[in-house]
XYZ file of C-alpha atoms in Angstrom:
778
model
C -12.397 -14.962 -120.732
C -15.944 -16.335 -120.842
C -18.454 -14.817 -118.454
C -19.424 -16.970 -115.501
C -23.055 -16.582 -116.471
C -22.279 -18.306 -119.759
C -20.091 -20.950 -118.174
C -21.169 -22.095 -114.688
C -18.198 -24.470 -114.454
C -15.233 -22.347 -115.616
C -12.674 -24.835 -114.293
C -14.252 -27.806 -116.075
C -15.309 -26.424 -119.425
C -12.839 -28.503 -121.429
C -13.709 -31.732 -119.569
C -17.430 -31.155 -120.116
C -16.893 -30.409 -123.799
C -14.834 -33.573 -124.285
C -17.354 -35.653 -122.323
C -20.301 -34.295 -124.330
C -18.504 -35.016 -127.595
C -17.703 -38.558 -126.457
C -21.311 -39.189 -125.389
C -22.747 -37.919 -128.667
C -20.097 -39.895 -130.520
C -21.529 -43.104 -129.057
C -25.014 -42.523 -130.517
C -26.491 -45.804 -131.683
C -25.122 -47.911 -128.820
C -26.890 -47.395 -125.486
C -24.413 -49.642 -123.624
C -21.475 -47.674 -124.982
C -23.151 -44.404 -123.951
C -23.511 -45.770 -120.404
C -19.818 -46.687 -120.300
C -18.792 -43.240 -121.547
C -21.111 -41.597 -118.994
C -19.620 -43.304 -115.922
C -16.072 -42.720 -117.176
C -16.831 -39.054 -117.838
C -18.416 -38.703 -114.393
C -15.120 -39.760 -112.790
C -12.952 -37.657 -115.116
C -15.020 -34.463 -114.718
C -15.646 -34.448 -110.961
C -13.964 -35.123 -107.625
C -15.486 -38.619 -107.619
C -13.205 -41.654 -107.606
C -15.881 -44.061 -108.859
C -19.191 -43.978 -110.735
C -21.837 -46.545 -111.610
C -25.222 -46.762 -113.344
C -28.026 -48.918 -111.929
C -31.325 -49.945 -113.497
C -34.387 -51.165 -111.591
C -35.369 -54.595 -112.961
C -37.821 -56.891 -111.244
C -37.589 -55.002 -107.978
C -33.766 -55.177 -107.910
C -31.161 -52.610 -108.861
C -28.808 -54.092 -111.449
C -25.489 -52.424 -112.177
C -25.216 -51.738 -115.908
C -21.970 -49.695 -116.016
C -19.076 -48.893 -113.659
C -15.868 -46.828 -113.791
C -13.225 -45.542 -111.423
C -11.657 -47.094 -108.336
C -11.701 -50.808 -109.120
C -10.845 -51.802 -105.579
C -14.017 -50.259 -104.225
C -16.629 -49.701 -106.957
C -20.225 -48.963 -106.054
C -21.333 -52.564 -106.473
C -23.394 -53.162 -103.330
C -27.187 -53.645 -103.528
C -28.968 -50.308 -103.390
C -31.412 -50.031 -100.438
C -33.979 -48.134 -102.513
C -37.458 -49.458 -103.224
C -37.821 -46.969 -106.068
C -35.818 -44.306 -107.838
C -35.419 -40.978 -105.997
C -37.219 -38.066 -107.621
C -34.332 -35.617 -107.388
C -30.549 -35.682 -107.078
C -29.031 -36.503 -103.671
C -25.641 -35.423 -102.314
C -24.206 -36.868 -99.094
C -20.654 -35.582 -98.772
C -20.040 -37.352 -95.450
C -21.795 -40.654 -94.765
C -20.530 -40.817 -91.174
C -23.118 -38.319 -90.022
C -26.040 -39.186 -92.334
C -29.133 -41.355 -91.771
C -30.240 -42.035 -95.366
C -30.541 -45.801 -96.112
C -27.971 -45.366 -98.872
C -25.565 -43.849 -96.323
C -25.904 -46.863 -94.059
C -25.013 -49.138 -96.947
C -22.202 -46.824 -98.061
C -20.588 -46.923 -94.631
C -20.672 -50.714 -94.703
C -18.599 -50.605 -97.890
C -16.288 -47.833 -96.601
C -17.647 -45.209 -98.992
C -17.117 -41.779 -97.321
C -19.361 -39.743 -99.646
C -21.672 -40.207 -102.612
C -24.116 -38.538 -104.976
C -27.131 -39.942 -106.831
C -28.691 -38.547 -109.999
C -31.978 -40.097 -111.205
C -32.273 -40.565 -114.992
C -36.022 -40.919 -115.647
C -35.591 -40.291 -119.382
C -33.173 -43.170 -119.947
C -34.647 -45.818 -122.209
C -35.954 -48.913 -120.480
C -37.196 -47.711 -117.092
C -35.835 -46.353 -113.839
C -32.084 -45.711 -113.995
C -29.822 -43.747 -111.680
C -26.210 -42.655 -111.816
C -24.165 -42.811 -108.608
C -20.756 -41.312 -107.829
C -18.568 -41.852 -104.772
C -15.563 -40.107 -103.238
C -12.359 -41.391 -101.688
C -12.614 -38.998 -98.729
C -15.375 -37.415 -96.682
C -16.530 -33.854 -97.484
C -14.900 -34.045 -100.912
C -17.940 -34.072 -103.213
C -19.738 -30.738 -103.675
C -22.942 -29.543 -105.311
C -20.874 -28.503 -108.292
C -19.964 -32.168 -108.817
C -23.608 -33.187 -108.565
C -24.600 -30.534 -111.103
C -21.835 -31.624 -113.494
C -22.954 -35.244 -113.268
C -26.587 -34.172 -113.767
C -25.625 -32.305 -116.929
C -23.659 -35.290 -118.225
C -26.617 -37.580 -117.492
C -28.879 -35.312 -119.522
C -26.465 -35.308 -122.464
C -26.232 -39.096 -122.178
C -30.038 -39.397 -122.181
C -30.220 -37.213 -125.289
C -27.626 -39.427 -126.980
C -29.522 -42.550 -125.928
C -32.763 -41.223 -127.413
C -31.045 -40.502 -130.690
C -30.408 -44.207 -130.939
C -33.061 -46.261 -132.813
C -36.178 -45.463 -130.690
C -39.554 -43.798 -131.300
C -38.581 -40.541 -133.132
C -41.520 -38.528 -131.745
C -40.859 -39.538 -128.141
C -37.152 -38.979 -128.676
C -37.729 -35.391 -129.876
C -39.886 -34.647 -126.828
C -37.331 -36.182 -124.519
C -34.501 -34.128 -126.037
C -36.474 -30.903 -125.575
C -37.395 -31.856 -122.018
C -33.815 -32.784 -121.148
C -32.498 -29.546 -122.634
C -34.683 -27.590 -120.235
C -33.436 -29.731 -117.343
C -29.882 -28.910 -118.345
C -30.660 -25.186 -118.456
C -32.152 -25.296 -114.956
C -29.197 -27.255 -113.580
C -26.810 -24.712 -115.050
C -28.778 -21.987 -113.266
C -28.507 -23.819 -109.948
C -24.773 -24.294 -110.510
C -24.348 -20.573 -111.236
C -26.022 -19.754 -107.943
C -29.284 -18.333 -109.303
C -31.405 -17.411 -106.295
C -33.821 -19.944 -104.869
C -36.804 -17.654 -105.480
C -35.909 -17.229 -109.142
C -35.206 -20.952 -109.659
C -38.531 -21.992 -108.139
C -40.376 -19.335 -110.160
C -38.821 -20.657 -113.390
C -39.733 -24.233 -112.499
C -43.349 -23.200 -111.912
C -43.527 -21.305 -115.208
C -42.002 -24.246 -117.119
C -44.542 -26.657 -115.667
C -47.373 -24.286 -116.574
C -46.008 -23.947 -120.131
C -45.625 -27.695 -120.555
C -48.973 -28.611 -118.992
C -51.387 -26.061 -120.378
C -54.165 -24.951 -118.062
C -52.389 -25.758 -114.795
C -51.055 -23.448 -112.122
C -48.093 -24.369 -109.967
C -46.855 -23.644 -106.450
C -43.884 -24.513 -104.236
C -44.105 -24.478 -100.438
C -41.106 -24.765 -98.102
C -41.210 -26.696 -94.851
C -40.756 -24.686 -91.651
C -39.782 -27.515 -89.320
C -39.609 -25.346 -86.231
C -43.332 -24.530 -86.500
C -44.406 -27.692 -88.349
C -45.974 -25.753 -91.223
C -45.462 -25.037 -94.928
C -44.555 -21.525 -96.101
C -45.246 -20.000 -99.517
C -42.135 -19.921 -101.732
C -43.317 -19.680 -105.368
C -46.630 -19.509 -107.220
C -46.412 -16.875 -109.965
C -49.822 -17.667 -111.468
C -51.802 -18.284 -108.306
C -53.958 -15.467 -106.886
C -52.616 -13.576 -103.887
C -55.581 -14.566 -101.700
C -54.885 -18.262 -102.247
C -51.135 -17.867 -101.604
C -51.980 -16.168 -98.315
C -54.506 -18.899 -97.454
C -51.998 -21.744 -97.791
C -49.075 -19.879 -96.230
C -48.585 -21.543 -92.839
C -50.415 -24.748 -93.841
C -49.897 -27.372 -91.105
C -47.828 -30.423 -92.053
C -50.528 -32.913 -91.137
C -52.272 -35.848 -92.761
C -55.654 -34.750 -94.071
C -54.915 -31.002 -94.117
C -54.850 -30.051 -97.788
C -53.045 -31.936 -100.527
C -49.706 -30.292 -99.656
C -50.019 -30.737 -95.886
C -50.866 -34.407 -96.442
C -48.021 -34.968 -98.933
C -45.546 -33.365 -96.531
C -46.816 -35.458 -93.615
C -47.006 -38.819 -95.429
C -43.999 -38.252 -97.740
C -46.105 -39.578 -100.648
C -47.631 -37.825 -103.683
C -51.262 -36.835 -103.089
C -53.915 -36.376 -105.810
C -57.163 -34.502 -105.082
C -59.355 -34.968 -108.157
C -62.019 -32.523 -106.954
C -61.318 -29.963 -104.255
C -65.055 -29.402 -103.695
C -65.703 -32.992 -102.594
C -62.429 -34.201 -101.085
C -62.334 -33.812 -97.257
C -58.652 -32.871 -97.359
C -59.486 -29.544 -99.025
C -62.707 -28.796 -97.122
C -61.072 -25.849 -95.316
C -60.352 -24.150 -98.665
C -63.773 -24.442 -100.335
C -64.462 -20.702 -100.581
C -61.096 -19.737 -102.052
C -61.114 -22.825 -104.349
C -64.539 -21.861 -105.747
C -63.617 -18.184 -106.092
C -60.459 -18.880 -108.098
C -61.543 -22.074 -109.890
C -58.996 -24.371 -108.272
C -60.903 -27.638 -108.700
C -58.094 -30.215 -108.628
C -54.611 -30.455 -107.200
C -51.812 -32.977 -107.024
C -48.831 -32.463 -104.721
C -45.366 -34.018 -104.506
C -43.295 -34.007 -101.315
C -39.755 -32.685 -101.728
C -37.284 -34.628 -99.592
C -33.681 -34.115 -98.562
C -30.923 -36.720 -98.400
C -32.171 -37.844 -94.975
C -35.664 -38.445 -96.407
C -37.010 -35.487 -94.428
C -39.502 -33.148 -96.061
C -38.149 -29.795 -97.240
C -41.239 -28.654 -99.123
C -43.984 -29.535 -101.588
C -44.513 -29.080 -105.313
C -48.168 -28.793 -106.425
C -50.204 -28.365 -109.629
C -53.749 -26.967 -109.770
C -56.347 -27.143 -112.545
C -59.641 -25.313 -112.988
C -61.630 -28.527 -113.425
C -61.708 -31.969 -111.764
C -58.730 -33.915 -113.036
C -56.563 -36.986 -112.361
C -53.073 -37.080 -113.949
C -51.901 -40.196 -115.751
C -48.679 -42.045 -115.000
C -46.667 -40.176 -117.639
C -47.732 -36.801 -116.301
C -46.885 -37.870 -112.766
C -43.418 -38.993 -113.898
C -42.799 -35.765 -115.803
C -43.875 -33.526 -112.965
C -41.872 -35.651 -110.510
C -38.718 -34.968 -112.514
C -39.448 -31.234 -112.393
C -40.071 -31.532 -108.672
C -36.604 -33.047 -108.511
C -35.137 -29.848 -109.937
C -36.988 -27.812 -107.296
C -35.806 -30.215 -104.605
C -32.174 -29.887 -105.705
C -32.420 -26.087 -105.644
C -33.925 -26.158 -102.145
C -31.322 -28.632 -100.912
C -28.467 -26.466 -102.208
C -30.001 -23.343 -100.693
C -30.478 -25.047 -97.320
C -26.943 -26.435 -97.342
C -25.391 -23.086 -98.199
C -27.540 -21.337 -95.598
C -26.500 -23.927 -93.004
C -22.836 -23.386 -93.892
C -23.279 -19.624 -93.637
C -25.080 -19.999 -90.324
C -22.363 -22.328 -89.033
C -19.715 -19.809 -90.046
C -21.485 -17.180 -87.949
C -22.317 -19.279 -84.887
C -20.275 -20.599 -82.006
C -20.566 -24.397 -82.382
C -20.705 -25.030 -78.621
C -23.314 -22.506 -77.436
C -24.986 -21.590 -80.789
C -24.411 -17.942 -79.911
C -23.161 -15.479 -82.490
C -19.422 -15.766 -83.044
C -16.889 -12.965 -83.500
C -17.554 -12.640 -87.245
C -21.304 -12.279 -86.859
C -20.947 -9.983 -83.830
C -18.611 -7.649 -85.735
C -21.145 -7.453 -88.560
C -24.006 -6.615 -86.164
C -21.856 -4.111 -84.293
C -20.932 -2.336 -87.526
C -24.634 -2.016 -88.351
C -25.411 -0.753 -84.826
C -22.608 1.830 -84.978
C -23.903 3.134 -88.299
C -27.433 3.393 -86.887
C -26.118 5.146 -83.765
C -24.412 7.829 -85.837
C -27.565 8.496 -87.817
C -29.945 8.425 -84.847
C -27.610 10.299 -82.459
C -27.935 7.422 -80.008
C -25.277 5.181 -78.507
C -24.540 1.484 -78.448
C -22.380 -0.381 -75.959
C -20.173 -3.435 -75.938
C -19.864 -5.411 -72.714
C -17.030 -7.955 -72.582
C -17.222 -10.706 -69.938
C -14.566 -13.092 -68.674
C -15.356 -15.778 -66.072
C -13.209 -15.774 -62.955
C -12.041 -19.294 -62.122
C -12.992 -20.991 -65.378
C -9.451 -22.313 -65.853
C -9.732 -24.192 -62.575
C -12.811 -26.082 -63.829
C -11.101 -26.923 -67.119
C -7.949 -28.155 -65.403
C -9.543 -30.028 -62.511
C -12.694 -31.489 -64.104
C -11.639 -31.595 -67.746
C -12.677 -29.817 -70.933
C -16.029 -31.619 -71.144
C -17.060 -30.120 -67.790
C -15.742 -26.747 -68.952
C -17.895 -26.985 -72.073
C -20.989 -27.799 -69.981
C -20.281 -24.788 -67.819
C -19.997 -22.493 -70.844
C -23.321 -23.743 -72.213
C -24.975 -23.208 -68.809
C -23.574 -19.678 -68.559
C -24.762 -18.894 -72.095
C -28.266 -20.117 -71.215
C -28.420 -17.899 -68.121
C -27.181 -14.851 -69.988
C -29.746 -15.379 -72.771
C -32.602 -15.255 -70.276
C -31.617 -12.028 -68.554
C -30.763 -9.802 -71.510
C -33.403 -7.185 -72.414
C -34.765 -6.492 -75.885
C -32.186 -4.986 -78.216
C -29.207 -6.966 -76.931
C -27.111 -9.504 -78.811
C -25.078 -12.133 -76.961
C -21.988 -13.694 -78.555
C -19.071 -15.896 -77.557
C -15.595 -15.016 -78.759
C -13.941 -18.211 -77.519
C -12.807 -19.727 -74.244
C -14.755 -18.182 -71.374
C -15.115 -14.803 -73.092
C -18.660 -13.603 -73.803
C -19.645 -10.276 -75.335
C -22.919 -8.349 -75.372
C -24.042 -5.680 -77.843
C -26.488 -3.220 -76.284
C -28.348 -0.972 -78.720
C -29.840 2.385 -77.672
C -27.523 2.125 -74.694
C -26.926 4.351 -71.714
C -24.349 3.910 -68.993
C -27.173 3.274 -66.517
C -28.603 0.509 -68.730
C -25.245 -1.249 -69.014
C -24.832 -1.165 -65.241
C -28.322 -2.647 -64.786
C -27.370 -5.455 -67.175
C -24.093 -5.978 -65.327
C -26.008 -6.128 -62.018
C -28.330 -8.746 -63.523
C -25.325 -10.784 -64.698
C -23.768 -10.678 -61.235
C -27.066 -11.772 -59.688
C -27.508 -14.613 -62.204
C -24.076 -15.992 -61.370
C -24.808 -16.076 -57.640
C -26.670 -19.361 -58.061
C -24.223 -22.280 -58.106
C -23.477 -24.334 -61.206
C -23.727 -28.095 -60.710
C -20.792 -29.893 -62.329
C -19.944 -33.556 -61.794
C -21.865 -33.654 -58.535
C -20.275 -30.514 -57.067
C -21.386 -26.910 -56.668
C -19.284 -24.205 -58.292
C -19.668 -20.453 -57.865
C -18.353 -17.905 -60.324
C -17.926 -14.182 -60.734
C -17.083 -12.339 -63.901
C -14.943 -9.391 -64.908
C -16.937 -6.999 -67.112
C -15.487 -4.350 -69.404
C -17.907 -1.749 -70.789
C -17.330 0.539 -73.775
C -19.909 2.989 -75.145
C -19.691 4.281 -78.696
C -19.029 8.007 -78.882
C -21.163 8.522 -81.972
C -18.145 9.287 -84.123
C -16.642 5.860 -84.722
C -17.686 3.295 -87.291
C -14.916 0.814 -86.466
C -16.238 -2.265 -84.599
C -12.706 -3.392 -83.749
C -12.023 -0.145 -81.910
C -15.087 -0.470 -79.666
C -14.242 -4.105 -78.923
C -10.644 -3.103 -78.105
C -11.972 -0.453 -75.740
C -14.202 -3.009 -74.002
C -11.266 -5.410 -73.796
C -9.085 -2.725 -72.195
C -11.856 -2.021 -69.665
C -12.189 -5.726 -68.885
C -8.447 -5.971 -68.383
C -8.652 -3.090 -65.921
C -11.583 -4.768 -64.149
C -9.628 -8.007 -63.724
C -6.771 -6.017 -62.241
C -9.098 -4.774 -59.501
C -9.963 -8.288 -58.358
C -12.663 -10.945 -58.985
C -16.197 -9.895 -59.870
C -15.349 -6.308 -60.808
C -16.342 -4.108 -63.725
C -14.818 -1.096 -65.454
C -16.020 1.466 -67.989
C -13.660 2.581 -70.715
C -12.640 6.250 -70.432
C -9.837 8.568 -71.523
C -7.442 7.314 -68.877
C -8.082 3.738 -69.901
C -7.597 4.722 -73.531
C -4.190 6.165 -72.717
C -3.256 3.040 -70.797
C -4.597 0.856 -73.615
C -2.543 2.807 -76.169
C 0.549 2.404 -74.013
C -0.221 -1.280 -73.586
C -0.511 -1.806 -77.348
C 2.828 -0.062 -77.808
C 4.390 -2.184 -75.061
C 2.958 -5.344 -76.637
C 4.598 -4.517 -79.955
C 7.910 -3.675 -78.294
C 7.833 -6.826 -76.157
C 7.351 -9.006 -79.206
C 10.288 -7.245 -80.842
C 12.438 -7.651 -77.727
C 11.766 -11.383 -77.640
C 12.399 -11.711 -81.352
C 15.673 -9.778 -81.167
C 16.819 -11.367 -77.856
C 17.233 -7.965 -76.211
C 15.941 -9.057 -72.781
C 18.708 -9.807 -70.290
C 19.050 -12.081 -67.272
C 20.460 -10.798 -63.968
C 21.112 -12.671 -60.737
C 20.496 -11.987 -57.038
C 22.432 -14.010 -54.434
C 20.923 -15.987 -51.527
C 22.593 -16.253 -48.133
C 22.621 -19.244 -45.784
C 21.950 -17.435 -42.505
C 23.608 -19.784 -39.999
C 26.899 -20.218 -41.896
C 26.935 -16.769 -43.474
C 27.838 -18.360 -46.813
C 26.342 -17.781 -50.235
C 24.036 -20.703 -51.015
C 22.413 -19.779 -54.307
C 21.215 -17.131 -56.728
C 17.927 -16.332 -58.414
C 17.786 -15.681 -62.167
C 15.667 -12.616 -62.915
C 14.605 -11.181 -66.266
C 15.132 -7.500 -67.042
C 14.037 -5.342 -69.953
C 15.832 -2.074 -70.676
C 14.101 -0.199 -73.505
C 15.665 2.754 -75.304
C 12.456 4.839 -75.009
C 10.375 3.146 -72.332
C 13.336 2.895 -69.980
C 13.624 0.070 -67.457
C 10.305 -1.793 -67.763
C 9.286 -3.539 -64.559
C 8.753 -7.315 -64.683
C 5.476 -6.617 -62.864
C 4.359 -4.926 -66.114
C 5.792 -7.042 -68.897
C 5.543 -10.575 -67.416
C 1.712 -10.444 -66.988
C 1.500 -9.008 -70.515
C 3.582 -11.903 -71.806
C 1.260 -14.305 -69.952
C -1.767 -12.782 -71.656
C -0.144 -12.821 -75.102
C 0.996 -16.415 -74.794
C 4.663 -15.372 -74.875
C 5.634 -16.314 -71.345
C 6.807 -19.741 -72.474
C 9.404 -18.077 -74.702
C 10.534 -15.888 -71.798
C 10.779 -18.915 -69.523
C 12.860 -20.841 -72.058
C 15.205 -17.870 -72.449
C 15.777 -17.562 -68.679
C 16.220 -21.319 -68.258
C 18.845 -21.568 -71.002
C 20.693 -18.514 -69.659
C 20.642 -19.831 -66.075
C 21.991 -23.215 -67.114
C 24.804 -21.632 -69.087
C 25.620 -19.397 -66.110
C 25.556 -22.291 -63.636
C 28.071 -24.127 -65.793
C 30.299 -21.057 -66.098
C 30.250 -20.327 -62.360
C 31.012 -23.948 -61.502
C 34.021 -23.853 -63.799
C 35.166 -20.633 -62.085
C 34.897 -22.225 -58.646
C 31.964 -20.135 -57.420
C 29.189 -22.555 -58.329
C 25.883 -22.197 -56.478
C 22.401 -23.496 -57.350
C 20.419 -21.070 -59.510
C 16.654 -20.634 -59.109
C 14.488 -20.178 -62.211
C 10.904 -18.931 -61.948
C 8.142 -20.974 -63.582
C 4.960 -19.114 -64.590
C 1.406 -20.427 -64.027
C 1.055 -20.924 -67.775
C 4.216 -23.027 -67.942
C 3.130 -25.039 -64.925
C -0.145 -25.979 -66.629
C 1.714 -27.140 -69.751
C 2.494 -30.895 -69.664
C 5.475 -30.201 -71.909
C 7.305 -28.178 -69.233
C 8.942 -31.315 -67.793
C 10.376 -32.346 -71.167
C 11.541 -28.778 -71.742
C 13.406 -28.557 -68.421
C 14.986 -32.005 -68.682
C 15.894 -31.455 -72.323
C 17.608 -28.170 -71.485
C 19.510 -29.896 -68.661
C 20.760 -32.625 -70.995
C 21.852 -30.154 -73.643
C 23.717 -27.974 -71.128
C 25.516 -30.803 -69.322
C 24.754 -29.106 -65.988
C 24.154 -31.235 -62.872
C 20.504 -31.238 -61.847
C 21.396 -30.037 -58.307
C 22.719 -26.753 -59.730
C 19.305 -25.680 -60.928
C 15.953 -25.530 -59.165
C 12.540 -24.073 -59.914
C 10.517 -21.445 -58.076
C 6.775 -21.766 -58.493
C 4.311 -19.227 -57.126
C 1.916 -20.432 -54.491
C -1.107 -19.096 -56.396
C -0.097 -21.039 -59.531
C 0.110 -24.277 -57.544
C -3.236 -23.700 -55.823
C -4.929 -22.915 -59.148
C -4.308 -26.450 -60.445
C -2.959 -28.502 -57.513
C -3.391 -31.932 -59.112
C -1.613 -30.928 -62.304
C 1.125 -29.168 -60.331
C 1.666 -32.218 -58.122
C 2.027 -34.535 -61.121
C 4.539 -32.295 -62.890
C 6.555 -31.632 -59.743
C 6.775 -35.361 -59.004
C 8.150 -35.989 -62.491
C 10.751 -33.256 -61.990
C 11.698 -34.535 -58.521
C 12.162 -38.054 -59.892
C 14.596 -36.565 -62.426
C 16.546 -34.837 -59.647
C 15.190 -31.294 -60.139
C 14.121 -29.517 -56.946
C 11.288 -26.999 -56.620
C 10.338 -24.439 -53.983
C 7.160 -22.443 -53.454
C 7.648 -18.729 -54.108
C 5.649 -15.817 -52.589
C 4.280 -18.001 -49.803
C 1.441 -16.335 -47.938
C -0.211 -14.702 -50.962
C -2.050 -17.700 -52.393
C -4.480 -18.586 -49.584
C -3.003 -22.006 -48.947
C -1.266 -23.555 -45.947
C 2.026 -25.243 -45.160
C 0.064 -28.407 -44.442
C -1.415 -28.422 -47.950
C 1.884 -27.555 -49.568
C 3.619 -30.360 -47.660
C 1.688 -32.806 -49.830
C 3.562 -31.491 -52.865
C 7.041 -32.759 -53.794
C 8.788 -29.454 -52.980
C 11.876 -28.831 -50.876
C 11.094 -25.434 -49.459
C 9.095 -22.209 -49.328
C 10.001 -18.537 -49.759
C 8.158 -16.202 -47.398
C 6.752 -13.273 -49.368
C 8.518 -9.980 -48.670
C 5.254 -8.344 -47.638
C 5.509 -10.278 -44.324
C 9.021 -8.966 -43.687
C 8.535 -5.226 -44.177
C 8.098 -4.593 -40.418
C 10.284 -7.401 -39.187
C 12.574 -6.109 -36.446
C 10.176 -3.365 -35.385
C 6.807 -5.143 -35.147
C 6.412 -8.068 -32.747
C 3.243 -9.357 -34.494
C 5.187 -9.619 -37.783
C 7.831 -11.695 -35.984
C 5.181 -14.011 -34.543
C 3.665 -14.635 -38.007
C 7.066 -15.368 -39.551
C 7.985 -17.602 -36.592
C 4.809 -19.638 -37.047
C 5.539 -20.154 -40.744
C 9.163 -21.182 -40.083
C 8.268 -23.618 -37.271
C 5.509 -25.286 -39.304
C 7.656 -25.504 -42.441
C 10.486 -27.101 -40.499
C 8.014 -29.553 -38.981
C 7.254 -30.737 -42.517
C 10.926 -30.844 -43.498
C 10.849 -27.767 -45.717
C 13.634 -25.208 -46.090
C 12.534 -21.609 -45.490
C 13.868 -18.620 -47.419
C 12.979 -15.047 -46.478
C 12.972 -12.634 -49.403
C 13.084 -8.874 -49.297
C 15.507 -8.620 -46.337
C 16.797 -5.047 -46.245
C 17.871 -4.323 -42.648
C 20.341 -5.877 -40.160
C 17.589 -5.942 -37.546
C 15.372 -8.061 -39.801
C 18.274 -10.436 -40.383
C 18.891 -10.766 -36.613
C 15.223 -11.678 -36.070
C 15.364 -14.268 -38.830
C 18.518 -15.720 -37.319
C 16.829 -15.941 -33.909
C 13.817 -17.636 -35.527
C 16.118 -20.222 -37.145
C 15.215 -19.205 -40.741
C 17.402 -21.077 -43.232
C 18.121 -18.603 -46.037
C 17.675 -14.946 -46.868
C 17.577 -12.844 -49.987
C 17.435 -9.069 -50.267
C 19.170 -5.770 -50.866
C 21.037 -6.122 -47.558
C 23.229 -8.788 -49.180
C 23.091 -7.962 -52.834
C 20.919 -6.389 -55.451
C 20.291 -8.152 -58.775
C 23.406 -7.744 -60.888
C 25.172 -8.913 -64.009
C 26.830 -12.350 -64.005
C 30.285 -10.780 -63.517
C 29.117 -8.578 -60.649
C 27.454 -11.471 -58.854
C 30.418 -13.813 -59.519
C 32.707 -11.313 -57.766
C 30.326 -11.241 -54.806
C 30.012 -15.019 -54.668
C 33.822 -15.278 -54.420
C 33.750 -13.458 -51.045
C 32.937 -14.761 -47.593
C 30.078 -12.419 -46.599
C 30.408 -12.308 -42.794
C 30.208 -8.510 -42.803
C 27.851 -6.620 -45.153
C 29.082 -3.539 -46.854
C 26.348 -2.018 -48.991
C 28.954 -0.262 -51.092
C 30.306 -3.629 -52.296
C 27.023 -5.049 -53.483
C 26.078 -4.867 -57.174
C 24.103 -1.840 -58.272
C 20.381 -1.896 -58.924
C 19.552 -3.855 -62.103
């Protein structure tokens, strides 16, 4: 296999060889060479069309075309003169070049232009176009450039001036060599150095330099100048891009070539008199290097040791060399931009996960060597989901940018801020101590005290912060980030605006959590979770009036895993939708079976906050109902109060759609979500379930009875059915009966049991309660 250094286009070697042979085979007929060139440009690249244009009488005339006949590049070119270096615009929709404007008008998504200054008869350029945006690449431009050089060589071997033809062939061969280097990925420094040395070899007695534009500071920076003295390179490094400031500063500012015949008399070089005299730099001419948007990317300059003015042929020759330098700079800038984009969060411009991991790996290595520590602080905004759901994603994006800006300002030297996605930010603290991380966390809390203005309203936020310090022995960035994530998870569990530091206990819990995560995924995949049912009693009639479907997980090693442990984990992992679908399907099948057995009661199915925020939940529920053939009144949904209050508008819309389809809903855990019966009455729900925490002292505490009585009276006033859950004593039941509560659920009547156990219970008339007859704990 040929080495890449010998073959910069390993996937196109055969096409290039065939194209070169065809071009040289057309020697003697310039028109035929042009036809072969455009056809080869289409065959050897991703382009779908190619055309050659020649400048005649101020107009660009198309002299050859190949490719997509329905949309050839046949429109007038908006160029007053030929560009000095190749241009690639892979996506015209986001480009401001005059050619891009014209290309969009003719529905051309991407194009490339290669000037052909050595073609006989004047200014000629070769253009290629693509059928889709972001399809053409620099490799295509380099291939076309190489083909254009071969075509120019073939054209000059036609009957023209033999001496000029020989010079042109030599000149074009060097161009081809430089283009191959750019295609191989030769470094920018080396490419620019070679260009300078070639110019100096071709134009004896001159010295060459390349400066790159630093747009952020509005100056030019030294890039190449192998034959210029160090003092002069230092003198022009940082040259302002300004008309009248040196030949290069003026060329960069005016975007036009600038000739200074004598540096000792021209006012543009007055600031450099001493260094010009010392090093015999008496004349200079400079070419601006432009990108596809016609913005300056640098300058290309030649110096001589005596007053001098180049002729038109020299200017044209040097301009073509400047084009090579411009192409190398453009490719370098594009690749750097792509690399930068791959390492930056597109919304906030902060480092992304990839870049952060790289910096953390470096910091961990330094920490081991210096016996210091570094820390990772992981932040998660409390309440961000509410902004996204209520105001929309655009408002959420503005909030994230505002938070990023505040965090940038408060971080001390030696900290790196990144965004991992969503509302999750992460900070790398080098030379860290626990005290320093707490000071940073205090500053973050203080910065978030000021409200954020969004869509005319004030919003206040807190953040959960997880802190992990490196122990000096690890070099694994993922481990430190996992530790910080475990600490943040613990902080969120303590309530809003809290922080936690990772320690041994957290590590043990994190290890157990990882194991549980793996086992939960397996349980879902293997359908090893089971559904049990707990009956509901209508208090006044003492009849069974329903059952609640509950999910249980019995693990061979972990034992009976509480839903309080695995349901939140499923929420976090994005698996709760699968759990909800499993319970819904099981409940529908059970409702149908019980109805057929003559013990049919409505079955309640819990809906998680994540499911409630998913617009597809309505289609899922109704689709499952249709497939099961179960009547809609035999199934109803229980939705937690906190989930409804988190996104009330979304919840109201979804619940209305379900109600219109005949599916009822009740509010579960009422009293824990900081809402009111009055607010909930605005939602299309049929009832509320009083949280069991309000019933623990019912029957022995008069204040508990007064609270429950107030809830029942107000709910009834709004036409809502009230269910008390967690009823465990006859005295509590008597109080509920006196307070006119509608339904009750609890161990007094029946523990969660298997379908058969609960079916046997539902077949009885439960006027007397015998604990021995109720299903066992499940």
